[in-house]
PDB file of N, CA and C in Angstrom:
ATOM      1  N   MET A  62      32.121  68.214  -5.889  1.00 43.00           N
ATOM      2  CA  MET A  62      31.109  70.033  -5.256  1.00 43.00           C
ATOM      3  C   MET A  62      31.639  70.049  -3.704  1.00 43.00           C
ATOM      4  N   SER A  63      31.090  71.018  -3.417  1.00 45.00           N
ATOM      5  CA  SER A  63      31.485  70.707  -1.648  1.00 45.00           C
ATOM      6  C   SER A  63      30.263  72.051  -1.561  1.00 45.00           C
ATOM      7  N   VAL A  64      29.189  71.906  -0.083  1.00 47.00           N
ATOM      8  CA  VAL A  64      28.311  72.159   0.903  1.00 47.00           C
ATOM      9  C   VAL A  64      28.467  73.971   0.568  1.00 47.00           C
ATOM     10  N   ASP A  65      27.745  74.650  -0.165  1.00 51.00           N
ATOM     11  CA  ASP A  65      28.298  76.121  -0.549  1.00 51.00           C
ATOM     12  C   ASP A  65      26.869  76.928   0.107  1.00 51.00           C
ATOM     13  N   GLY A  66      26.974  77.809   1.295  1.00 50.00           N
ATOM     14  CA  GLY A  66      26.214  78.337   1.614  1.00 50.00           C
ATOM     15  C   GLY A  66      24.777  77.927   1.839  1.00 50.00           C
ATOM     16  N   GLY A  67      24.890  76.044   2.646  1.00 48.00           N
ATOM     17  CA  GLY A  67      23.576  75.326   2.983  1.00 48.00           C
ATOM     18  C   GLY A  67      23.602  74.521   2.358  1.00 48.00           C
ATOM     19  N   MET A  68      23.683  74.913   1.224  1.00 49.00           N
ATOM     20  CA  MET A  68      22.920  74.044  -0.023  1.00 49.00           C
ATOM     21  C   MET A  68      24.476  72.865   0.012  1.00 49.00           C
ATOM     22  N   MET A  69      23.447  71.574  -0.544  1.00 51.00           N
ATOM     23  CA  MET A  69      23.976  70.255  -0.605  1.00 51.00           C
ATOM     24  C   MET A  69      24.119  70.545  -2.449  1.00 51.00           C
ATOM     25  N   SER A  70      25.211  69.289  -2.663  1.00 59.00           N
ATOM     26  CA  SER A  70      25.787  69.354  -3.565  1.00 59.00           C
ATOM     27  C   SER A  70      24.992  68.195  -4.816  1.00 59.00           C
ATOM     28  N   GLY A  71      25.257  67.964  -6.293  1.00 65.00           N
ATOM     29  CA  GLY A  71      24.536  67.077  -6.331  1.00 65.00           C
ATOM     30  C   GLY A  71      25.147  66.101  -6.252  1.00 65.00           C
ATOM     31  N   THR A  72      26.605  65.479  -5.691  1.00 78.00           N
ATOM     32  CA  THR A  72      27.012  64.481  -5.752  1.00 78.00           C
ATOM     33  C   THR A  72      26.402  63.986  -3.673  1.00 78.00           C
ATOM     34  N   ASP A  73      25.715  65.101  -3.139  1.00 78.00           N
ATOM     35  CA  ASP A  73      26.117  64.266  -1.747  1.00 78.00           C
ATOM     36  C   ASP A  73      24.079  63.773  -2.520  1.00 78.00           C
ATOM     37  N   ASP A  74      23.601  64.420  -2.884  1.00 81.00           N
ATOM     38  CA  ASP A  74      22.050  64.102  -3.455  1.00 81.00           C
ATOM     39  C   ASP A  74      22.619  62.990  -4.694  1.00 81.00           C
ATOM     40  N   THR A  75      23.611  62.610  -4.743  1.00 88.00           N
ATOM     41  CA  THR A  75      23.801  60.809  -5.248  1.00 88.00           C
ATOM     42  C   THR A  75      23.870  60.273  -4.789  1.00 88.00           C
ATOM     43  N   ILE A  76      24.338  60.492  -3.285  1.00 87.00           N
ATOM     44  CA  ILE A  76      24.891  59.281  -2.318  1.00 87.00           C
ATOM     45  C   ILE A  76      23.084  59.082  -1.577  1.00 87.00           C
ATOM     46  N   GLU A  77      23.207  59.971  -1.662  1.00 89.00           N
ATOM     47  CA  GLU A  77      21.648  60.017  -0.721  1.00 89.00           C
ATOM     48  C   GLU A  77      20.709  59.350  -2.077  1.00 89.00           C
ATOM     49  N   ASP A  78      20.681  59.249  -2.835  1.00 90.00           N
ATOM     50  CA  ASP A  78      20.060  58.241  -3.717  1.00 90.00           C
ATOM     51  C   ASP A  78      20.139  56.670  -4.006  1.00 90.00           C
ATOM     52  N   VAL A  79      22.180  56.502  -3.669  1.00 92.00           N
ATOM     53  CA  VAL A  79      22.218  55.091  -3.922  1.00 92.00           C
ATOM     54  C   VAL A  79      21.836  54.879  -2.978  1.00 92.00           C
ATOM     55  N   ASP A  80      22.101  55.094  -1.996  1.00 92.00           N
ATOM     56  CA  ASP A  80      21.898  54.648  -0.317  1.00 92.00           C
ATOM     57  C   ASP A  80      20.289  54.259  -0.363  1.00 92.00           C
ATOM     58  N   ALA A  81      19.529  55.159  -1.074  1.00 93.00           N
ATOM     59  CA  ALA A  81      17.783  55.164  -1.484  1.00 93.00           C
ATOM     60  C   ALA A  81      17.101  53.520  -1.666  1.00 93.00           C
ATOM     61  N   LEU A  82      18.638  53.104  -2.820  1.00 94.00           N
ATOM     62  CA  LEU A  82      18.347  51.972  -3.821  1.00 94.00           C
ATOM     63  C   LEU A  82      19.266  51.046  -3.269  1.00 94.00           C
ATOM     64  N   ARG A  83      19.851  50.946  -2.137  1.00 95.00           N
ATOM     65  CA  ARG A  83      20.294  50.118  -0.918  1.00 95.00           C
ATOM     66  C   ARG A  83      19.745  49.593  -0.374  1.00 95.00           C
ATOM     67  N   GLN A  84      18.866  50.688  -0.019  1.00 95.00           N
ATOM     68  CA  GLN A  84      17.890  49.620   1.050  1.00 95.00           C
ATOM     69  C   GLN A  84      16.593  49.742   0.302  1.00 95.00           C
ATOM     70  N   ALA A  85      16.612  49.742  -1.025  1.00 96.00           N
ATOM     71  CA  ALA A  85      15.403  49.160  -0.942  1.00 96.00           C
ATOM     72  C   ALA A  85      15.716  48.038  -1.932  1.00 96.00           C
ATOM     73  N   LEU A  86      16.654  47.906  -2.563  1.00 96.00           N
ATOM     74  CA  LEU A  86      17.392  46.651  -2.790  1.00 96.00           C
ATOM     75  C   LEU A  86      17.678  44.915  -2.175  1.00 96.00           C
ATOM     76  N   ASN A  87      18.146  46.104  -0.750  1.00 96.00           N
ATOM     77  CA  ASN A  87      17.371  45.009   0.590  1.00 96.00           C
ATOM     78  C   ASN A  87      16.775  44.741   1.042  1.00 96.00           C
ATOM     79  N   ASP A  88      15.835  45.773   0.841  1.00 96.00           N
ATOM     80  CA  ASP A  88      14.119  45.299   1.392  1.00 96.00           C
ATOM     81  C   ASP A  88      13.303  43.800   0.356  1.00 96.00           C
ATOM     82  N   ALA A  89      13.918  44.405  -1.073  1.00 97.00           N
ATOM     83  CA  ALA A  89      13.028  43.240  -2.162  1.00 97.00           C
ATOM     84  C   ALA A  89      13.985  42.321  -2.286  1.00 97.00           C
ATOM     85  N   ARG A  90      15.039  41.912  -1.139  1.00 97.00           N
ATOM     86  CA  ARG A  90      15.840  40.730  -0.962  1.00 97.00           C
ATOM     87  C   ARG A  90      14.907  39.947  -0.343  1.00 97.00           C
ATOM     88  N   SER A  91      14.801  40.928   1.188  1.00 97.00           N
ATOM     89  CA  SER A  91      14.337  40.562   2.394  1.00 97.00           C
ATOM     90  C   SER A  91      12.715  39.234   1.913  1.00 97.00           C
ATOM     91  N   GLU A  92      12.466  40.556   1.462  1.00 97.00           N
ATOM     92  CA  GLU A  92      10.493  39.985   1.241  1.00 97.00           C
ATOM     93  C   GLU A  92      10.791  39.242   0.156  1.00 97.00           C
ATOM     94  N   VAL A  93      11.536  38.625  -1.015  1.00 97.00           N
ATOM     95  CA  VAL A  93      11.296  37.507  -1.917  1.00 97.00           C
ATOM     96  C   VAL A  93      12.247  35.986  -0.755  1.00 97.00           C
ATOM     97  N   GLU A  94      13.394  36.783  -0.049  1.00 97.00           N
ATOM     98  CA  GLU A  94      13.721  35.518   0.470  1.00 97.00           C
ATOM     99  C   GLU A  94      12.518  34.899   1.549  1.00 97.00           C
ATOM    100  N   ALA A  95      11.985  35.657   2.166  1.00 97.00           N
ATOM    101  CA  ALA A  95      10.320  35.357   2.949  1.00 97.00           C
ATOM    102  C   ALA A  95       9.481  34.621   1.933  1.00 97.00           C
ATOM    103  N   VAL A  96       9.227  35.253   0.791  1.00 97.00           N
ATOM    104  CA  VAL A  96       7.881  34.778   0.109  1.00 97.00           C
ATOM    105  C   VAL A  96       8.790  33.052  -0.663  1.00 97.00           C
ATOM    106  N   ARG A  97       9.974  33.292  -0.845  1.00 97.00           N
ATOM    107  CA  ARG A  97      10.714  31.941  -1.627  1.00 97.00           C
ATOM    108  C   ARG A  97      10.609  30.908   0.458  1.00 97.00           C
ATOM    109  N   GLN A  98      10.753  30.816   1.361  1.00 97.00           N
ATOM    110  CA  GLN A  98      10.140  30.935   1.808  1.00 97.00           C
ATOM    111  C   GLN A  98       8.917  29.623   2.864  1.00 97.00           C
ATOM    112  N   GLU A  99       8.272  30.685   2.157  1.00 97.00           N
ATOM    113  CA  GLU A  99       7.204  31.154   2.636  1.00 97.00           C
ATOM    114  C   GLU A  99       6.204  29.298   1.217  1.00 97.00           C
ATOM    115  N   MET A 100       6.957  30.015  -0.148  1.00 98.00           N
ATOM    116  CA  MET A 100       6.499  28.895  -0.931  1.00 98.00           C
ATOM    117  C   MET A 100       7.078  27.527  -0.311  1.00 98.00           C
ATOM    118  N   THR A 101       7.966  27.050   0.060  1.00 97.00           N
ATOM    119  CA  THR A 101       8.690  26.112   0.490  1.00 97.00           C
ATOM    120  C   THR A 101       7.980  25.515   1.622  1.00 97.00           C
ATOM    121  N   ASP A 102       7.580  26.518   1.963  1.00 97.00           N
ATOM    122  CA  ASP A 102       6.821  25.825   3.798  1.00 97.00           C
ATOM    123  C   ASP A 102       4.917  25.075   3.243  1.00 97.00           C
ATOM    124  N   VAL A 103       5.052  25.715   1.892  1.00 97.00           N
ATOM    125  CA  VAL A 103       3.173  25.307   2.054  1.00 97.00           C
ATOM    126  C   VAL A 103       4.050  24.434   0.882  1.00 97.00           C
ATOM    127  N   VAL A 104       4.934  23.971  -0.135  1.00 97.00           N
ATOM    128  CA  VAL A 104       5.315  23.230  -0.870  1.00 97.00           C
ATOM    129  C   VAL A 104       5.369  21.780   0.148  1.00 97.00           C
ATOM    130  N   THR A 105       5.832  21.548   1.376  1.00 98.00           N
ATOM    131  CA  THR A 105       6.026  21.361   2.792  1.00 98.00           C
ATOM    132  C   THR A 105       4.719  20.392   2.830  1.00 98.00           C
ATOM    133  N   ARG A 106       3.913  21.746   3.368  1.00 98.00           N
ATOM    134  CA  ARG A 106       2.224  21.012   3.831  1.00 98.00           C
ATOM    135  C   ARG A 106       1.948  20.403   2.182  1.00 98.00           C
ATOM    136  N   GLN A 107       1.861  20.705   1.592  1.00 98.00           N
ATOM    137  CA  GLN A 107       0.827  20.014   0.379  1.00 98.00           C
ATOM    138  C   GLN A 107       1.268  18.563   0.592  1.00 98.00           C
ATOM    139  N   GLU A 108       2.936  18.368   0.311  1.00 98.00           N
ATOM    140  CA  GLU A 108       3.340  16.896  -0.058  1.00 98.00           C
ATOM    141  C   GLU A 108       2.800  16.349   1.259  1.00 98.00           C
ATOM    142  N   THR A 109       2.874  17.124   2.567  1.00 98.00           N
ATOM    143  CA  THR A 109       2.126  16.395   3.511  1.00 98.00           C
ATOM    144  C   THR A 109       0.271  15.693   3.479  1.00 98.00           C
ATOM    145  N   LEU A 110      -0.036  16.333   3.430  1.00 98.00           N
ATOM    146  CA  LEU A 110      -1.601  16.188   3.135  1.00 98.00           C
ATOM    147  C   LEU A 110      -1.237  14.931   2.068  1.00 98.00           C
ATOM    148  N   GLN A 111      -1.205  15.595   0.825  1.00 98.00           N
ATOM    149  CA  GLN A 111      -1.033  14.938  -0.229  1.00 98.00           C
ATOM    150  C   GLN A 111      -0.479  13.150   0.576  1.00 98.00           C
ATOM    151  N   ARG A 112       0.031  12.633   1.191  1.00 98.00           N
ATOM    152  CA  ARG A 112       1.060  11.536   1.603  1.00 98.00           C
ATOM    153  C   ARG A 112       0.064  11.113   2.625  1.00 98.00           C
ATOM    154  N   ASN A 113      -0.377  12.377   3.663  1.00 98.00           N
ATOM    155  CA  ASN A 113      -1.111  11.679   4.593  1.00 98.00           C
ATOM    156  C   ASN A 113      -3.059  11.496   4.283  1.00 98.00           C
ATOM    157  N   HIS A 114      -2.562  11.622   2.506  1.00 98.00           N
ATOM    158  CA  HIS A 114      -4.199  11.760   2.605  1.00 98.00           C
ATOM    159  C   HIS A 114      -4.440   9.227   2.061  1.00 98.00           C
ATOM    160  N   GLU A 115      -3.083   9.825   0.887  1.00 98.00           N
ATOM    161  CA  GLU A 115      -3.093   8.458   0.068  1.00 98.00           C
ATOM    162  C   GLU A 115      -2.442   7.639   1.112  1.00 98.00           C
ATOM    163  N   GLU A 116      -2.200   7.903   2.220  1.00 98.00           N
ATOM    164  CA  GLU A 116      -1.996   6.346   3.449  1.00 98.00           C
ATOM    165  C   GLU A 116      -3.858   6.363   4.337  1.00 98.00           C
ATOM    166  N   ALA A 117      -4.450   7.234   4.270  1.00 98.00           N
ATOM    167  CA  ALA A 117      -5.887   7.228   4.677  1.00 98.00           C
ATOM    168  C   ALA A 117      -6.986   6.414   3.791  1.00 98.00           C
ATOM    169  N   LEU A 118      -6.398   6.695   2.066  1.00 97.00           N
ATOM    170  CA  LEU A 118      -6.644   6.064   1.388  1.00 97.00           C
ATOM    171  C   LEU A 118      -6.670   4.532   1.225  1.00 97.00           C
ATOM    172  N   ALA A 119      -5.182   4.399   1.282  1.00 97.00           N
ATOM    173  CA  ALA A 119      -4.584   1.827   1.289  1.00 97.00           C
ATOM    174  C   ALA A 119      -5.503   2.288   2.528  1.00 97.00           C
ATOM    175  N   ARG A 120      -5.485   2.448   4.290  1.00 97.00           N
ATOM    176  CA  ARG A 120      -6.083   2.463   4.450  1.00 97.00           C
ATOM    177  C   ARG A 120      -7.258   1.910   5.282  1.00 97.00           C
ATOM    178  N   MET A 121      -8.245   2.116   3.840  1.00 96.00           N
ATOM    179  CA  MET A 121      -9.970   2.526   4.019  1.00 96.00           C
ATOM    180  C   MET A 121      -9.788   1.171   3.428  1.00 96.00           C
ATOM    181  N   ARG A 122      -8.911   1.014   2.070  1.00 93.00           N
ATOM    182  CA  ARG A 122      -8.786   0.413   0.955  1.00 93.00           C
ATOM    183  C   ARG A 122      -8.496  -1.315   1.655  1.00 93.00           C
ATOM    184  N   GLU A 123      -8.075  -0.866   2.590  1.00 92.00           N
ATOM    185  CA  GLU A 123      -7.416  -1.894   2.932  1.00 92.00           C
ATOM    186  C   GLU A 123      -8.467  -2.970   4.037  1.00 92.00           C
ATOM    187  N   GLU A 124      -8.845  -2.178   4.783  1.00 93.00           N
ATOM    188  CA  GLU A 124     -10.502  -2.481   5.505  1.00 93.00           C
ATOM    189  C   GLU A 124     -11.332  -2.737   4.953  1.00 93.00           C
ATOM    190  N   SER A 125     -11.386  -2.376   3.872  1.00 92.00           N
ATOM    191  CA  SER A 125     -12.757  -2.635   2.881  1.00 92.00           C
ATOM    192  C   SER A 125     -13.025  -3.428   2.692  1.00 92.00           C
ATOM    193  N   ASN A 126     -11.333  -3.974   2.188  1.00 91.00           N
ATOM    194  CA  ASN A 126     -10.724  -5.314   1.599  1.00 91.00           C
ATOM    195  C   ASN A 126     -11.058  -6.331   2.900  1.00 91.00           C
ATOM    196  N   ARG A 127     -10.306  -6.248   4.088  1.00 91.00           N
ATOM    197  CA  ARG A 127     -10.854  -7.742   4.486  1.00 91.00           C
ATOM    198  C   ARG A 127     -12.644  -7.335   4.836  1.00 91.00           C
ATOM    199  N   GLU A 128     -13.011  -6.706   5.292  1.00 92.00           N
ATOM    200  CA  GLU A 128     -14.643  -6.870   5.647  1.00 92.00           C
ATOM    201  C   GLU A 128     -14.713  -7.708   3.984  1.00 92.00           C
ATOM    202  N   VAL A 129     -14.871  -7.218   2.982  1.00 91.00           N
ATOM    203  CA  VAL A 129     -15.555  -8.020   1.467  1.00 91.00           C
ATOM    204  C   VAL A 129     -15.107  -9.599   1.726  1.00 91.00           C
ATOM    205  N   ILE A 130     -13.581  -9.567   2.794  1.00 91.00           N
ATOM    206  CA  ILE A 130     -13.448 -11.248   2.771  1.00 91.00           C
ATOM    207  C   ILE A 130     -13.783 -12.155   3.818  1.00 91.00           C
ATOM    208  N   VAL A 131     -13.621 -11.414   5.291  1.00 92.00           N
ATOM    209  CA  VAL A 131     -14.670 -12.052   6.196  1.00 92.00           C
ATOM    210  C   VAL A 131     -16.233 -11.780   5.917  1.00 92.00           C
ATOM    211  N   SER A 132     -16.514 -10.832   5.138  1.00 92.00           N
ATOM    212  CA  SER A 132     -17.922 -11.412   4.340  1.00 92.00           C
ATOM    213  C   SER A 132     -17.722 -12.460   3.740  1.00 92.00           C
ATOM    214  N   ALA A 133     -17.300 -12.596   3.009  1.00 91.00           N
ATOM    215  CA  ALA A 133     -17.466 -13.118   1.698  1.00 91.00           C
ATOM    216  C   ALA A 133     -17.069 -15.073   2.401  1.00 91.00           C
ATOM    217  N   LEU A 134     -15.709 -15.148   3.740  1.00 92.00           N
ATOM    218  CA  LEU A 134     -16.164 -16.365   3.731  1.00 92.00           C
ATOM    219  C   LEU A 134     -16.420 -16.561   5.293  1.00 92.00           C
ATOM    220  N   ARG A 135     -17.704 -15.844   5.623  1.00 93.00           N
ATOM    221  CA  ARG A 135     -18.858 -15.872   6.273  1.00 93.00           C
ATOM    222  C   ARG A 135     -19.213 -17.133   5.770  1.00 93.00           C
ATOM    223  N   ALA A 136     -20.257 -16.394   4.464  1.00 94.00           N
ATOM    224  CA  ALA A 136     -20.969 -16.949   3.161  1.00 94.00           C
ATOM    225  C   ALA A 136     -20.706 -18.699   3.472  1.00 94.00           C
ATOM    226  N   GLU A 137     -19.427 -18.624   3.106  1.00 93.00           N
ATOM    227  CA  GLU A 137     -18.948 -19.481   2.295  1.00 93.00           C
ATOM    228  C   GLU A 137     -19.029 -20.831   3.336  1.00 93.00           C
ATOM    229  N   ALA A 138     -18.598 -20.438   4.866  1.00 93.00           N
ATOM    230  CA  ALA A 138     -19.092 -20.808   6.466  1.00 93.00           C
ATOM    231  C   ALA A 138     -20.276 -21.553   6.445  1.00 93.00           C
ATOM    232  N   ILE A 139     -21.662 -20.651   5.821  1.00 95.00           N
ATOM    233  CA  ILE A 139     -22.420 -20.918   6.363  1.00 95.00           C
ATOM    234  C   ILE A 139     -23.042 -22.019   5.056  1.00 95.00           C
ATOM    235  N   ARG A 140     -23.016 -22.006   3.762  1.00 94.00           N
ATOM    236  CA  ARG A 140     -23.076 -22.299   3.018  1.00 94.00           C
ATOM    237  C   ARG A 140     -22.264 -24.047   3.022  1.00 94.00           C
ATOM    238  N   ASN A 141     -21.160 -24.263   4.160  1.00 94.00           N
ATOM    239  CA  ASN A 141     -21.090 -24.911   4.174  1.00 94.00           C
ATOM    240  C   ASN A 141     -21.632 -25.561   5.419  1.00 94.00           C
ATOM    241  N   GLY A 142     -22.231 -25.328   6.121  1.00 93.00           N
ATOM    242  CA  GLY A 142     -23.045 -25.902   7.570  1.00 93.00           C
ATOM    243  C   GLY A 142     -22.563 -25.391   8.649  1.00 93.00           C
ATOM    244  N   ALA A 143     -21.426 -24.695   8.693  1.00 92.00           N
ATOM    245  CA  ALA A 143     -20.739 -24.611   9.851  1.00 92.00           C
ATOM    246  C   ALA A 143     -22.383 -23.861  10.762  1.00 92.00           C
ATOM    247  N   HIS A 144     -21.793 -24.512  11.783  1.00 91.00           N
ATOM    248  CA  HIS A 144     -22.959 -23.753  13.254  1.00 91.00           C
ATOM    249  C   HIS A 144     -23.077 -22.268  14.072  1.00 91.00           C
ATOM    250  N   ASN A 145     -20.856 -22.338  13.464  1.00 94.00           N
ATOM    251  CA  ASN A 145     -20.836 -20.700  13.980  1.00 94.00           C
ATOM    252  C   ASN A 145     -19.842 -20.522  12.701  1.00 94.00           C
ATOM    253  N   PRO A 146     -20.594 -19.707  12.436  1.00 92.00           N
ATOM    254  CA  PRO A 146     -19.204 -18.936  11.161  1.00 92.00           C
ATOM    255  C   PRO A 146     -18.034 -17.990  11.558  1.00 92.00           C
ATOM    256  N   ASP A 147     -18.143 -17.530  12.197  1.00 92.00           N
ATOM    257  CA  ASP A 147     -17.723 -16.435  12.944  1.00 92.00           C
ATOM    258  C   ASP A 147     -16.109 -17.478  13.560  1.00 92.00           C
ATOM    259  N   ASP A 148     -16.688 -18.084  14.141  1.00 92.00           N
ATOM    260  CA  ASP A 148     -15.208 -18.778  14.650  1.00 92.00           C
ATOM    261  C   ASP A 148     -15.003 -19.172  13.766  1.00 92.00           C
ATOM    262  N   VAL A 149     -14.992 -19.886  13.219  1.00 91.00           N
ATOM    263  CA  VAL A 149     -14.767 -20.681  11.779  1.00 91.00           C
ATOM    264  C   VAL A 149     -13.691 -19.113  10.551  1.00 91.00           C
ATOM    265  N   VAL A 150     -14.085 -18.490  10.898  1.00 91.00           N
ATOM    266  CA  VAL A 150     -13.593 -17.657   9.653  1.00 91.00           C
ATOM    267  C   VAL A 150     -11.916 -16.801  10.418  1.00 91.00           C
ATOM    268  N   ARG A 151     -12.064 -17.170  12.596  1.00 91.00           N
ATOM    269  CA  ARG A 151     -11.322 -16.869  12.918  1.00 91.00           C
ATOM    270  C   ARG A 151      -9.958 -17.445  12.512  1.00 91.00           C
ATOM    271  N   LEU A 152     -10.771 -18.861  12.310  1.00 90.00           N
ATOM    272  CA  LEU A 152      -9.587 -19.987  13.136  1.00 90.00           C
ATOM    273  C   LEU A 152      -9.449 -19.574  11.055  1.00 90.00           C
ATOM    274  N   ILE A 153      -9.242 -18.871   9.829  1.00 89.00           N
ATOM    275  CA  ILE A 153      -8.924 -19.106   8.923  1.00 89.00           C
ATOM    276  C   ILE A 153      -7.541 -18.038   8.573  1.00 89.00           C
ATOM    277  N   ASP A 154      -6.382 -18.404   8.274  1.00 86.00           N
ATOM    278  CA  ASP A 154      -4.613 -17.704   7.740  1.00 86.00           C
ATOM    279  C   ASP A 154      -5.672 -16.353   6.620  1.00 86.00           C
ATOM    280  N   LEU A 155      -5.904 -15.158   7.471  1.00 85.00           N
ATOM    281  CA  LEU A 155      -6.477 -14.840   6.148  1.00 85.00           C
ATOM    282  C   LEU A 155      -5.249 -13.921   5.020  1.00 85.00           C
ATOM    283  N   ASN A 156      -3.779 -14.009   5.106  1.00 85.00           N
ATOM    284  CA  ASN A 156      -3.051 -13.004   4.417  1.00 85.00           C
ATOM    285  C   ASN A 156      -2.630 -14.113   3.043  1.00 85.00           C
ATOM    286  N   GLY A 157      -3.246 -15.330   3.018  1.00 81.00           N
ATOM    287  CA  GLY A 157      -3.060 -15.676   1.633  1.00 81.00           C
ATOM    288  C   GLY A 157      -4.283 -15.759   0.850  1.00 81.00           C
ATOM    289  N   ILE A 158      -5.779 -14.277   1.433  1.00 84.00           N
ATOM    290  CA  ILE A 158      -6.174 -14.625   0.678  1.00 84.00           C
ATOM    291  C   ILE A 158      -6.459 -12.671   0.960  1.00 84.00           C
ATOM    292  N   GLU A 159      -7.227 -12.816  -1.065  1.00 83.00           N
ATOM    293  CA  GLU A 159      -7.012 -11.094  -1.456  1.00 83.00           C
ATOM    294  C   GLU A 159      -8.585 -11.214  -2.196  1.00 83.00           C
ATOM    295  N   ARG A 160      -8.995 -10.040  -2.078  1.00 81.00           N
ATOM    296  CA  ARG A 160     -10.459  -9.333  -3.220  1.00 81.00           C
ATOM    297  C   ARG A 160     -10.421  -9.498  -4.456  1.00 81.00           C
ATOM    298  N   ASN A 161     -11.243 -10.695  -5.377  1.00 78.00           N
ATOM    299  CA  ASN A 161     -10.838  -9.683  -6.425  1.00 78.00           C
ATOM    300  C   ASN A 161     -12.609  -9.234  -7.099  1.00 78.00           C
ATOM    301  N   ASP A 162     -12.668  -8.571  -7.466  1.00 69.00           N
ATOM    302  CA  ASP A 162     -13.710  -7.353  -8.386  1.00 69.00           C
ATOM    303  C   ASP A 162     -15.024  -8.255  -7.422  1.00 69.00           C
ATOM    304  N   GLY A 163     -14.627  -7.739  -5.688  1.00 55.00           N
ATOM    305  CA  GLY A 163     -15.539  -8.056  -4.520  1.00 55.00           C
ATOM    306  C   GLY A 163     -16.155  -9.307  -3.959  1.00 55.00           C
ATOM    307  N   ARG A 164     -15.152 -10.191  -3.971  1.00 57.00           N
ATOM    308  CA  ARG A 164     -14.761 -11.457  -3.932  1.00 57.00           C
ATOM    309  C   ARG A 164     -13.665 -11.890  -3.500  1.00 57.00           C
ATOM    310  N   ALA A 165     -13.796 -12.650  -2.363  1.00 60.00           N
ATOM    311  CA  ALA A 165     -12.365 -13.451  -2.149  1.00 60.00           C
ATOM    312  C   ALA A 165     -12.316 -14.272  -2.655  1.00 60.00           C
ATOM    313  N   GLY A 166     -10.684 -14.299  -3.079  1.00 61.00           N
ATOM    314  CA  GLY A 166     -10.342 -15.787  -3.535  1.00 61.00           C
ATOM    315  C   GLY A 166      -8.568 -15.783  -2.817  1.00 61.00           C
ATOM    316  N   GLY A 167      -8.619 -17.664  -3.309  1.00 61.00           N
ATOM    317  CA  GLY A 167      -6.697 -17.383  -2.872  1.00 61.00           C
ATOM    318  C   GLY A 167      -7.306 -18.921  -1.737  1.00 61.00           C
ATOM    319  N   ALA A 168      -9.090 -18.297  -0.981  1.00 55.00           N
ATOM    320  CA  ALA A 168      -8.777 -19.979   0.059  1.00 55.00           C
ATOM    321  C   ALA A 168      -9.540 -20.706  -0.894  1.00 55.00           C
ATOM    322  N   SER A 169      -8.834 -22.071  -0.168  1.00 53.00           N
ATOM    323  CA  SER A 169      -9.865 -23.042  -0.694  1.00 53.00           C
ATOM    324  C   SER A 169     -11.147 -23.577   0.936  1.00 53.00           C
ATOM    325  N   SER A 170     -12.055 -24.401  -0.386  1.00 48.00           N
ATOM    326  CA  SER A 170     -12.874 -24.809   0.877  1.00 48.00           C
ATOM    327  C   SER A 170     -12.558 -26.156   1.844  1.00 48.00           C
ATOM    328  N   GLY A 171     -11.483 -26.612   0.977  1.00 47.00           N
ATOM    329  CA  GLY A 171     -11.066 -28.112   1.728  1.00 47.00           C
ATOM    330  C   GLY A 171     -11.765 -29.161   1.248  1.00 47.00           C
ATOM    331  N   ARG A 172     -12.503 -28.584   0.044  1.00 43.00           N
ATOM    332  CA  ARG A 172     -13.680 -30.219  -0.303  1.00 43.00           C
ATOM    333  C   ARG A 172     -12.603 -29.969  -1.241  1.00 43.00           C
ATOM    334  N   GLY A 173     -13.310 -31.940  -1.502  1.00 38.00           N
ATOM    335  CA  GLY A 173     -11.930 -32.186  -3.372  1.00 38.00           C
ATOM    336  C   GLY A 173     -12.797 -32.763  -3.922  1.00 38.00           C
TER     337      GLY A 173
END
């Protein structure tokens, strides 16, 4: 159909409708992509927070275990009559000593 007397034909209306639908589709695609990127960012932040939390928890456990071990070794040094138990503890290699149920294990007293 053609333009007749300044009025638009049905074909022109259809073209405008198709153009409007294309624009709406492009807008929706852009919005979906933005939401996907936002979700990816949120997941990345969540994973980073989880990893940081686990690392902090591991450090706290390690520090706590070390404090318990040092305290147990210091107490054992005092029981064995050490005049300066802190010096005795500093001389001990703590690598082979583990915490078991709140107590230090793996160290021998050296007594036969």
